[in-house]
Coordinates of C-alpha atoms in Angstrom, one line a residue:
Chain A
M1 CA 164.4 -37.3 125.6
T2 CA 162.5 -37.1 128.8
D3 CA 165.2 -35.4 130.8
A4 CA 164.5 -31.8 129.5
T5 CA 160.8 -32.0 130.2
A6 CA 160.9 -34.3 133.2
L7 CA 158.2 -33.4 135.7
T8 CA 158.7 -35.4 138.9
P9 CA 161.1 -33.7 141.3
A10 CA 163.3 -36.8 141.6
T11 CA 164.1 -37.0 137.9
R12 CA 164.5 -33.2 137.7
A13 CA 167.3 -33.3 140.3
R14 CA 169.1 -35.9 138.3
S15 CA 168.4 -34.4 134.9
L16 CA 170.4 -31.2 135.5
P17 CA 173.9 -32.5 134.8
K18 CA 172.4 -34.6 132.0
V19 CA 171.3 -31.5 130.1
K20 CA 174.9 -30.3 130.3
G21 CA 176.1 -33.7 129.0
R22 CA 174.0 -33.2 125.9
A23 CA 175.5 -29.8 125.2
V24 CA 179.0 -31.3 125.6
V25 CA 178.2 -34.1 123.2
M26 CA 176.8 -31.7 120.6
T27 CA 179.7 -29.3 121.1
L28 CA 182.3 -32.0 120.6
Y29 CA 180.5 -33.4 117.5
L30 CA 180.1 -30.0 115.9
L31 CA 183.7 -29.2 116.7
F32 CA 184.7 -32.4 115.0
L33 CA 182.7 -31.4 111.9
M34 CA 184.0 -27.8 111.8
L35 CA 187.7 -28.4 112.5
P36 CA 188.7 -29.7 109.0
I37 CA 186.6 -27.0 107.4
Y38 CA 188.2 -24.4 109.5
W39 CA 191.6 -25.7 108.6
L40 CA 190.8 -25.3 104.9
L41 CA 189.7 -21.8 105.5
N42 CA 192.7 -21.1 107.6
M43 CA 195.0 -22.3 104.8
S44 CA 193.2 -20.3 102.1
L45 CA 194.1 -17.1 104.0
K46 CA 197.8 -17.8 104.2
T47 CA 200.6 -17.5 101.7
N48 CA 202.4 -20.6 100.5
T49 CA 205.5 -19.7 102.3
E50 CA 203.6 -19.4 105.6
I51 CA 201.8 -22.7 105.0
L52 CA 205.0 -24.6 104.4
G53 CA 207.3 -22.5 106.6
S54 CA 205.6 -22.4 109.9
F55 CA 202.7 -24.1 111.7
S56 CA 200.1 -21.8 113.2
L57 CA 196.5 -22.2 114.2
W58 CA 195.4 -19.0 112.5
P59 CA 196.9 -16.9 109.7
Q60 CA 199.8 -14.7 110.9
N61 CA 199.8 -12.5 107.8
L62 CA 196.3 -12.4 106.6
T63 CA 196.1 -12.5 102.8
F64 CA 193.3 -12.7 100.3
E65 CA 195.7 -13.2 97.4
N66 CA 194.6 -16.8 96.9
Y67 CA 191.0 -15.7 96.3
V68 CA 192.2 -12.9 94.0
T69 CA 194.1 -15.4 91.9
I70 CA 191.0 -17.5 91.5
L71 CA 188.6 -14.6 90.8
T72 CA 190.8 -12.9 88.2
D73 CA 192.1 -15.9 86.3
E74 CA 189.7 -17.0 83.6
A75 CA 190.9 -20.6 83.7
W76 CA 189.9 -20.7 87.4
Y77 CA 186.6 -18.8 87.5
M78 CA 185.3 -20.4 84.3
G79 CA 185.4 -23.7 86.3
Y80 CA 182.8 -22.3 88.6
V81 CA 180.8 -20.9 85.7
N82 CA 180.9 -24.2 83.9
S83 CA 179.8 -26.1 86.9
M84 CA 176.9 -23.7 87.5
I85 CA 175.7 -24.0 84.0
Y86 CA 175.4 -27.7 83.9
V87 CA 174.1 -27.9 87.4
V88 CA 171.3 -25.5 86.6
M89 CA 170.5 -27.2 83.3
N90 CA 170.3 -30.5 85.1
T91 CA 168.1 -29.2 87.8
V92 CA 165.6 -27.7 85.3
I93 CA 165.5 -30.8 83.1
S94 CA 165.2 -33.2 86.1
L95 CA 162.3 -31.2 87.7
A96 CA 160.5 -30.7 84.4
V97 CA 160.3 -34.4 83.6
A98 CA 159.9 -35.6 87.3
L99 CA 156.9 -33.4 88.2
P100 CA 154.3 -35.1 85.9
A101 CA 155.8 -38.6 86.6
A102 CA 155.7 -38.1 90.3
Y103 CA 152.1 -37.0 90.0
A104 CA 151.3 -40.2 88.1
F105 CA 153.0 -42.4 90.7
S106 CA 151.3 -40.7 93.6
R107 CA 147.8 -40.7 92.1
Y108 CA 147.3 -43.7 89.8
N109 CA 147.8 -47.4 89.4
F110 CA 148.9 -48.3 85.9
L111 CA 150.5 -51.2 84.1
G112 CA 154.0 -51.8 85.5
D113 CA 154.0 -48.8 87.8
K114 CA 155.8 -50.6 90.7
H115 CA 158.4 -52.1 88.4
L116 CA 159.0 -48.7 86.9
F117 CA 159.3 -47.1 90.3
F118 CA 161.8 -49.7 91.4
W119 CA 163.8 -49.4 88.2
L120 CA 164.2 -45.7 88.8
L121 CA 165.5 -46.4 92.2
T122 CA 168.2 -48.7 90.8
N123 CA 169.5 -45.8 88.8
R124 CA 169.8 -43.6 91.8
M125 CA 171.9 -46.4 93.3
A126 CA 174.0 -47.1 90.2
P127 CA 177.7 -46.6 90.7
P128 CA 179.0 -43.8 88.4
A129 CA 182.1 -45.8 87.9
V130 CA 180.1 -48.3 85.9
F131 CA 178.8 -45.6 83.6
A132 CA 181.9 -43.5 83.2
L133 CA 183.3 -45.3 80.1
P134 CA 180.0 -46.0 78.3
F135 CA 178.9 -42.3 78.8
F136 CA 182.2 -41.2 77.4
Q137 CA 181.7 -43.2 74.3
L138 CA 178.0 -42.4 74.0
Y139 CA 178.4 -38.6 74.2
S140 CA 181.5 -38.7 72.0
S141 CA 179.7 -40.6 69.3
I142 CA 176.8 -38.1 69.2
G143 CA 179.2 -35.1 69.2
L144 CA 178.3 -33.8 72.7
F145 CA 181.6 -34.5 74.4
D146 CA 182.9 -31.5 76.3
T147 CA 179.5 -29.7 76.3
H148 CA 177.5 -28.6 79.3
I149 CA 174.4 -30.5 78.2
A150 CA 176.3 -33.8 78.1
V151 CA 177.1 -33.5 81.8
A152 CA 173.6 -32.2 82.6
L153 CA 172.1 -35.3 80.8
A154 CA 174.5 -37.7 82.4
H155 CA 173.6 -36.4 85.9
C156 CA 170.0 -37.1 85.1
L157 CA 170.9 -40.7 85.6
F158 CA 170.7 -40.3 89.3
N159 CA 168.9 -36.9 89.7
V160 CA 165.7 -37.7 87.8
P161 CA 165.0 -40.8 90.0
L162 CA 165.8 -38.7 93.0
A163 CA 163.5 -35.9 92.0
V164 CA 160.7 -38.4 91.2
W165 CA 161.0 -40.1 94.6
I166 CA 161.2 -36.9 96.6
L167 CA 158.3 -35.3 94.8
E168 CA 156.2 -38.4 95.1
G169 CA 156.8 -38.3 98.8
F170 CA 155.5 -34.8 99.1
M171 CA 152.6 -35.3 96.7
R172 CA 151.1 -38.2 98.5
G173 CA 150.5 -35.9 101.4
V174 CA 148.1 -33.8 99.3
P175 CA 144.6 -35.1 99.7
K176 CA 143.0 -36.5 96.5
E177 CA 139.8 -34.5 97.1
I178 CA 141.6 -31.4 95.9
D179 CA 142.2 -32.9 92.5
E180 CA 138.6 -34.1 92.2
T181 CA 137.1 -30.8 93.3
A182 CA 139.3 -28.9 90.7
Y183 CA 138.2 -31.3 87.9
I184 CA 134.5 -30.8 88.9
D185 CA 135.1 -27.0 88.8
G186 CA 136.1 -27.4 85.2
Y187 CA 139.9 -27.2 85.4
G188 CA 141.8 -29.1 82.8
F189 CA 144.8 -31.2 83.9
G190 CA 147.4 -28.7 82.8
R191 CA 145.8 -25.6 84.4
F192 CA 145.0 -27.6 87.5
F193 CA 148.6 -28.8 87.8
V194 CA 150.2 -25.4 87.4
K195 CA 147.7 -23.2 89.1
I196 CA 146.5 -25.3 92.0
F197 CA 148.7 -28.4 92.5
M198 CA 152.2 -26.9 92.1
P199 CA 151.7 -24.1 94.7
L200 CA 150.5 -26.8 97.2
I201 CA 153.7 -28.7 96.9
A202 CA 156.0 -25.7 96.5
S203 CA 158.2 -26.7 99.4
G204 CA 158.5 -30.2 97.8
I205 CA 159.6 -28.6 94.6
G206 CA 162.1 -26.5 96.4
V207 CA 163.6 -29.5 98.2
A208 CA 163.8 -31.5 95.1
A209 CA 165.5 -28.7 93.3
F210 CA 167.9 -28.3 96.1
F211 CA 168.9 -31.9 96.1
C212 CA 169.2 -32.1 92.3
F213 CA 171.4 -29.0 92.5
M214 CA 173.5 -30.5 95.3
F215 CA 174.1 -34.0 93.9
S216 CA 175.0 -32.5 90.5
W217 CA 177.3 -30.0 92.2
V218 CA 179.2 -32.6 94.3
E219 CA 179.7 -35.2 91.6
L220 CA 183.1 -35.4 90.0
L221 CA 183.7 -38.6 88.3
L222 CA 181.2 -38.2 85.4
S223 CA 181.6 -34.5 85.0
R224 CA 185.4 -35.0 84.7
T225 CA 185.1 -37.9 82.3
L226 CA 182.8 -36.0 80.0
T227 CA 184.7 -32.8 79.7
S228 CA 188.1 -31.6 78.6
V229 CA 188.3 -27.8 78.1
D230 CA 185.1 -25.9 77.3
A231 CA 182.9 -27.3 80.0
K232 CA 185.5 -28.3 82.6
P233 CA 184.0 -28.2 86.0
I234 CA 185.6 -26.5 89.0
A235 CA 186.3 -29.9 90.6
A236 CA 188.5 -30.9 87.8
T237 CA 190.1 -27.5 87.6
M238 CA 191.3 -27.9 91.1
T239 CA 193.9 -30.4 89.9
R240 CA 195.7 -27.5 88.2
T241 CA 197.2 -26.5 91.5
V242 CA 199.5 -29.5 91.2
G243 CA 202.4 -28.1 89.2
A244 CA 206.0 -28.7 88.6
A245 CA 206.9 -26.6 91.6
G246 CA 204.8 -28.7 93.9
V247 CA 201.2 -28.1 95.1
D248 CA 199.9 -24.5 95.3
W249 CA 198.2 -25.2 98.7
G250 CA 196.8 -21.7 99.3
V251 CA 195.0 -21.6 96.0
L252 CA 193.8 -25.1 96.3
A253 CA 192.3 -24.4 99.7
A254 CA 190.7 -21.1 98.5
A255 CA 189.1 -23.0 95.6
G256 CA 187.8 -25.6 98.0
V257 CA 186.3 -22.9 100.3
L258 CA 184.6 -21.3 97.3
T259 CA 182.9 -24.7 96.4
I260 CA 181.3 -24.9 99.8
V261 CA 179.7 -21.5 99.5
P262 CA 176.7 -22.3 97.3
G263 CA 175.5 -25.1 99.5
A264 CA 176.1 -23.1 102.7
L265 CA 174.1 -20.2 101.3
V266 CA 170.9 -22.1 100.9
I267 CA 171.1 -24.7 103.5
Y268 CA 169.2 -22.7 106.1
F269 CA 166.0 -22.7 103.9
V270 CA 165.9 -26.5 103.6
R271 CA 167.2 -27.4 107.0
N272 CA 163.9 -29.1 108.1
Y273 CA 163.8 -31.2 104.9
I274 CA 167.4 -32.4 104.7
A275 CA 166.5 -35.8 106.2
K276 CA 163.5 -36.2 103.9
G277 CA 165.5 -35.3 100.8
F278 CA 168.3 -37.7 101.6
A279 CA 165.8 -40.4 102.3
L280 CA 164.2 -40.0 98.9
G281 CA 161.1 -38.3 100.3
R282 CA 160.5 -41.2 102.7
V283 CA 160.8 -39.8 106.2
Chain B
M1 CA 147.6 -44.3 102.5
Q2 CA 145.2 -42.9 99.9
Q3 CA 143.3 -45.1 97.5
K4 CA 144.7 -44.9 94.0
T5 CA 142.6 -45.2 90.9
T6 CA 143.6 -47.3 88.0
N7 CA 144.4 -45.2 84.9
H8 CA 146.7 -46.5 82.2
K9 CA 146.8 -43.1 80.6
A10 CA 149.1 -42.1 83.4
W11 CA 151.8 -43.7 81.2
F12 CA 151.9 -40.5 79.2
L13 CA 152.9 -38.6 82.4
V14 CA 155.9 -40.9 83.1
L15 CA 156.9 -41.1 79.4
P16 CA 159.4 -38.2 79.5
V17 CA 161.2 -39.7 82.5
L18 CA 161.2 -43.1 80.8
V19 CA 162.8 -41.7 77.6
L20 CA 165.3 -39.6 79.5
V21 CA 166.5 -42.3 81.9
A22 CA 166.5 -44.9 79.2
F23 CA 168.8 -42.7 77.2
S24 CA 171.2 -42.2 80.1
A25 CA 170.9 -45.6 81.7
V26 CA 169.8 -48.3 79.3
I27 CA 172.0 -47.4 76.3
P28 CA 175.2 -47.2 78.4
L29 CA 174.3 -50.4 80.2
M30 CA 173.8 -52.2 76.9
T31 CA 177.2 -50.9 75.8
V32 CA 178.7 -52.5 78.9
V33 CA 176.9 -55.8 78.2
N34 CA 178.2 -55.7 74.7
Y35 CA 181.8 -55.3 75.8
S36 CA 181.5 -58.0 78.4
V37 CA 180.9 -60.7 75.9
Q38 CA 183.3 -59.6 73.2
D39 CA 187.0 -59.4 72.7
T40 CA 189.1 -57.1 70.5
F41 CA 192.5 -56.8 68.9
G42 CA 192.0 -53.0 68.4
N43 CA 190.8 -51.2 65.2
N44 CA 187.2 -51.6 66.4
Q45 CA 187.1 -55.2 65.4
F46 CA 185.2 -57.3 67.9
F47 CA 184.5 -60.9 68.1
W48 CA 182.4 -63.1 70.4
A49 CA 184.0 -64.2 73.6
G50 CA 181.0 -65.6 75.4
L51 CA 181.3 -65.7 79.1
E52 CA 185.2 -65.8 79.1
W53 CA 185.6 -62.4 80.8
F54 CA 183.2 -63.3 83.5
Q55 CA 185.1 -66.5 84.2
E56 CA 188.4 -64.7 84.1
M57 CA 187.2 -62.0 86.5
L58 CA 185.7 -64.5 88.9
S59 CA 189.0 -66.4 89.1
D60 CA 191.0 -63.2 89.3
E61 CA 192.4 -62.4 92.7
R62 CA 192.3 -58.7 92.0
M63 CA 188.6 -58.4 92.0
W64 CA 188.1 -60.5 95.1
N65 CA 190.7 -58.5 96.9
A66 CA 189.0 -55.2 96.0
L67 CA 185.6 -56.7 97.0
Q68 CA 187.1 -57.8 100.3
R69 CA 188.5 -54.3 101.0
Q70 CA 185.2 -52.8 99.9
L71 CA 183.2 -55.0 102.3
M72 CA 185.6 -54.2 105.1
F73 CA 185.3 -50.5 104.5
S74 CA 181.5 -50.5 104.3
G75 CA 181.3 -52.7 107.4
I76 CA 183.5 -50.5 109.5
I77 CA 181.9 -47.2 108.5
L78 CA 178.4 -48.7 109.2
A79 CA 179.5 -50.0 112.6
I80 CA 180.7 -46.5 113.5
E81 CA 178.3 -44.2 111.8
I82 CA 175.0 -45.8 112.8
P83 CA 175.5 -45.9 116.6
L84 CA 177.3 -42.6 116.5
G85 CA 174.5 -41.1 114.4
I86 CA 171.8 -42.3 116.8
F87 CA 173.8 -41.1 119.8
V88 CA 174.1 -37.6 118.3
A89 CA 170.4 -37.5 117.3
L90 CA 169.4 -38.4 120.9
N91 CA 171.5 -35.5 122.1
M92 CA 170.3 -32.9 119.7
P93 CA 168.1 -30.1 121.0
K94 CA 164.5 -30.8 119.9
S95 CA 163.4 -27.3 119.0
G96 CA 164.3 -23.7 119.0
F97 CA 167.3 -21.8 117.7
W98 CA 169.9 -24.4 118.8
S99 CA 168.0 -27.1 117.0
S100 CA 168.2 -25.2 113.7
F101 CA 171.8 -24.3 114.4
C102 CA 172.7 -27.9 114.8
L103 CA 170.8 -28.9 111.7
V104 CA 172.6 -26.3 109.6
V105 CA 176.1 -27.0 110.8
M106 CA 175.6 -30.8 110.6
S107 CA 174.4 -30.5 107.0
L108 CA 177.4 -28.6 106.0
P109 CA 179.7 -31.6 105.3
L110 CA 177.0 -33.2 103.2
L111 CA 177.0 -30.3 100.7
I112 CA 180.7 -30.2 100.1
P113 CA 181.8 -31.5 96.7
W114 CA 183.3 -35.0 97.1
N115 CA 186.7 -34.1 95.7
V116 CA 186.9 -31.2 98.1
V117 CA 186.0 -33.5 101.0
G118 CA 189.0 -35.5 99.8
T119 CA 191.1 -32.4 99.5
I120 CA 190.2 -31.2 103.0
W121 CA 191.3 -34.5 104.6
Q122 CA 194.3 -34.8 102.4
I123 CA 195.4 -31.4 103.8
F124 CA 194.2 -32.1 107.3
G125 CA 196.1 -35.3 107.6
R126 CA 199.4 -34.2 106.3
V127 CA 202.2 -34.4 108.8
D128 CA 203.8 -31.1 107.6
I129 CA 200.9 -28.8 107.2
G130 CA 197.7 -30.5 108.5
L131 CA 196.3 -30.0 111.9
L132 CA 195.6 -33.7 112.5
G133 CA 198.8 -35.1 111.1
Y134 CA 200.9 -32.4 112.8
T135 CA 199.2 -33.0 116.2
L136 CA 199.6 -36.8 115.9
D137 CA 203.2 -36.4 114.9
A138 CA 203.9 -34.0 117.8
L139 CA 202.3 -36.5 120.2
G140 CA 204.9 -39.0 118.9
I141 CA 202.4 -41.2 117.1
D142 CA 203.7 -42.7 113.9
Y143 CA 201.2 -41.5 111.3
N144 CA 201.6 -41.1 107.6
Y145 CA 198.7 -41.9 105.3
T146 CA 200.7 -41.9 102.1
Q147 CA 203.0 -44.7 103.2
D148 CA 201.4 -46.6 106.0
T149 CA 198.4 -48.9 105.3
I150 CA 196.9 -48.5 108.7
S151 CA 197.2 -44.7 108.7
A152 CA 195.6 -44.6 105.2
W153 CA 192.7 -46.8 106.4
I154 CA 192.1 -44.7 109.5
T155 CA 192.2 -41.5 107.4
I156 CA 189.6 -42.6 104.9
I157 CA 187.4 -44.1 107.6
V158 CA 187.5 -41.0 109.8
M159 CA 186.9 -39.0 106.6
D160 CA 183.8 -41.0 105.8
V161 CA 182.5 -40.7 109.4
W162 CA 183.1 -37.0 109.3
H163 CA 181.3 -36.8 105.9
W164 CA 178.2 -38.9 106.5
T165 CA 177.5 -39.5 110.2
S166 CA 175.3 -36.3 110.0
L167 CA 173.1 -38.0 107.5
V168 CA 172.4 -40.9 109.9
A169 CA 171.9 -38.4 112.7
L170 CA 169.5 -36.3 110.7
L171 CA 167.4 -39.3 109.7
A172 CA 167.3 -40.6 113.3
F173 CA 166.4 -37.2 114.5
A174 CA 163.5 -37.0 112.0
G175 CA 162.4 -40.4 113.3
L176 CA 162.6 -39.3 117.0
K177 CA 160.6 -36.1 116.3
S178 CA 157.7 -38.1 115.0
I179 CA 157.2 -39.9 118.3
P180 CA 154.1 -38.5 120.0
D181 CA 154.6 -37.1 123.5
A182 CA 152.0 -39.5 124.8
Y183 CA 154.5 -42.4 124.5
Y184 CA 156.9 -40.6 126.8
Q185 CA 154.2 -39.8 129.3
A186 CA 153.2 -43.4 129.4
A187 CA 156.8 -44.4 130.0
R188 CA 157.0 -41.9 132.8
I189 CA 153.9 -43.4 134.4
D190 CA 155.5 -46.8 134.1
Q191 CA 158.7 -45.4 135.6
A192 CA 160.7 -46.6 132.7
N193 CA 164.4 -45.6 133.0
R194 CA 166.3 -43.9 130.2
W195 CA 167.6 -47.1 128.7
K196 CA 164.2 -48.7 128.6
V197 CA 162.7 -45.6 127.0
F198 CA 165.3 -45.9 124.3
R199 CA 165.0 -49.7 123.9
F200 CA 161.2 -50.0 123.9
I201 CA 160.0 -46.7 122.5
E202 CA 162.6 -44.8 120.6
L203 CA 164.4 -47.6 118.9
P204 CA 161.3 -49.4 117.6
K205 CA 159.9 -46.1 116.4
M206 CA 163.1 -45.3 114.7
M207 CA 163.5 -48.7 113.0
G208 CA 162.0 -47.5 109.7
V209 CA 164.3 -44.5 109.2
L210 CA 167.3 -46.5 110.5
M211 CA 166.7 -49.1 107.9
I212 CA 166.8 -46.3 105.3
A213 CA 169.9 -44.9 106.8
I214 CA 171.7 -48.2 106.9
L215 CA 170.8 -49.1 103.3
L216 CA 171.7 -45.6 102.0
R217 CA 175.0 -45.6 103.8
F218 CA 175.7 -49.1 102.6
M219 CA 174.9 -48.3 98.9
D220 CA 176.8 -45.0 98.9
S221 CA 179.8 -46.4 100.6
F222 CA 179.7 -49.4 98.3
M223 CA 180.2 -47.2 95.3
I224 CA 182.5 -44.5 96.9
Y225 CA 185.1 -43.3 94.5
T226 CA 186.2 -39.7 94.7
E227 CA 187.0 -39.1 98.3
P228 CA 189.4 -42.0 98.9
F229 CA 190.8 -41.5 95.5
V230 CA 191.8 -37.9 96.2
V231 CA 193.3 -38.8 99.6
T232 CA 195.2 -41.9 98.9
G233 CA 194.8 -42.6 95.2
G234 CA 194.1 -46.2 96.1
G235 CA 197.5 -46.6 97.9
P236 CA 199.8 -47.2 99.5
G237 CA 200.2 -50.1 97.0
N238 CA 196.6 -51.3 96.6
A239 CA 195.7 -51.0 100.2
T240 CA 192.8 -48.6 99.8
T241 CA 191.8 -49.6 96.2
L242 CA 188.1 -50.1 96.6
L243 CA 185.8 -51.5 94.0
S244 CA 185.0 -48.3 92.1
I245 CA 188.6 -47.2 92.2
D246 CA 189.7 -50.5 90.8
L247 CA 187.0 -50.4 88.1
V248 CA 187.9 -46.9 86.9
K249 CA 191.6 -47.9 86.8
M250 CA 190.7 -50.9 84.7
A251 CA 188.3 -49.2 82.3
L252 CA 189.7 -45.7 81.9
G253 CA 193.3 -46.3 82.8
Q254 CA 194.2 -49.5 81.2
F255 CA 191.3 -49.7 78.7
D256 CA 190.7 -53.4 79.5
L257 CA 187.2 -53.1 78.2
G258 CA 186.1 -56.8 78.4
P259 CA 187.1 -57.5 82.0
A260 CA 186.0 -54.0 83.1
A261 CA 182.6 -54.6 81.6
A262 CA 182.2 -58.0 83.2
F263 CA 183.3 -56.5 86.5
S264 CA 180.8 -53.7 86.0
L265 CA 177.9 -56.0 85.4
M266 CA 178.6 -58.1 88.5
Y267 CA 179.0 -54.9 90.5
F268 CA 175.7 -53.8 89.2
L269 CA 174.0 -57.0 90.1
V270 CA 175.0 -56.6 93.7
I271 CA 173.6 -53.1 93.7
L272 CA 170.4 -54.3 92.1
L273 CA 170.0 -56.8 94.9
I274 CA 170.4 -54.2 97.6
S275 CA 168.1 -51.8 95.8
W276 CA 165.5 -54.5 95.9
V277 CA 165.9 -54.9 99.7
F278 CA 165.7 -51.1 100.0
Y279 CA 162.5 -51.0 97.9
T280 CA 160.8 -53.7 99.9
V281 CA 161.6 -51.9 103.1
M282 CA 160.1 -48.7 101.7
V283 CA 156.9 -50.4 100.5
N284 CA 156.4 -52.0 103.9
L285 CA 157.0 -48.6 105.6
D286 CA 154.4 -47.0 103.3
K287 CA 151.9 -49.8 104.1
K288 CA 152.3 -49.1 107.8
G289 CA 151.7 -45.5 107.1
M290 CA 154.9 -44.2 108.5

């Protein structure tokens, strides 16, 4: 890290090519990341005959037909709507229950607090494959199979612990004196929490919401197992492209591109907290 | 770290979480336990089977093979992703526009739905229409991930490296940024070379976040399902059937509830053990005030 700011003449002379080396490394790495995504985008703008007929690095006959197919066919776009509904439900539920809990963990010692905190973590780490079948039976038996709320609740399994851990990480950074001053000033817990404390950790809430949204959005196994028609997520809808006449590559690619959009739209706002969010608020 | 006050009433604040997670974790887990000790002839008639399923699974080659493949997969991706992630982090611009640019682009693969990650690589690796497969084929390299075991393995490993190396890099980058400038100045006075700066300043200071990165990557790769399933479907043969893929096949495909449940519980115990290591690392980090 010293090379860019090196002060002594001797190191500066040597550091010049090194700075270039850095740029080369980063360019190569970013290229490696972008190539497969570019290829997906490239394919989504081609017709199937072009995809299968000839090999080209960019679309020869640019077409948006694949996107039109998705945005006009109800079976397709309802996949996105369904996913959005359960993802938003899940984010709201997760944050609503995680906020007070994270406050308790960050401020108080209470009976069994450490065990509880650890137990939450184990749920974040639990393999969805273990839960797929029991969830199916649980939600079928209470009549919630193929509803949005079933998927939203199932995703709470890993999103609630995630939200608690992230929020706790942000809350511990807020000095305790603020709480005490507010109580002395006559604020009750509820009013203090909403009026004073929540604005203080607004960025933490944003980050937690982003990660709940994201992990619910990217998950497929549970959402596919718990739905059949009415709440079918886009991820499961994508299997529709495999038909009797082979795979409809263009539409498949277009559907894939559209699933990347929501994440790509908001990533800029949380860029500095990505590491913190993935590390459960611990960086 | 701030001093906490003892207040048992705080239980009321965690109660909603407790109820919700108990509903979505404890009840299903109890169902699994229930199945693991019972046998059925259908018609919802169950009878006690004791530890039979556990014994059967433990002596079953199938699970051991899946475990072996799983450990191999996790080992390989850790061996690639951790050093590569550190290397990328060391080369990232520290501030300014390019830093933000790198952060955003690098985060992109992390936000793609997992089945789409699978789809992307399924397409990318195809010999007829994918850039990677086509290029390799044109170079005369024998590559076909649907039929050749080695190609299939390379594909899922490169896919995972593509998908998750950025996470390691972002964590390592966060660790690097927290190192005060004074450390580098001291190193300059001591005329430490680049390697020594890395070895004695950056690496020790990054150790905490790296532990998190290693554990997270191990856990998540240990329960990976969607991405390899979409690309290879566990094939060719059983060559890429990892633990989760095998479990889902058993539970939802063949409806072998007893063995699948016993399998699940043993799987879960391993996860529990690693979670505990993770937690201990976290608590120690918090104590050191990092």
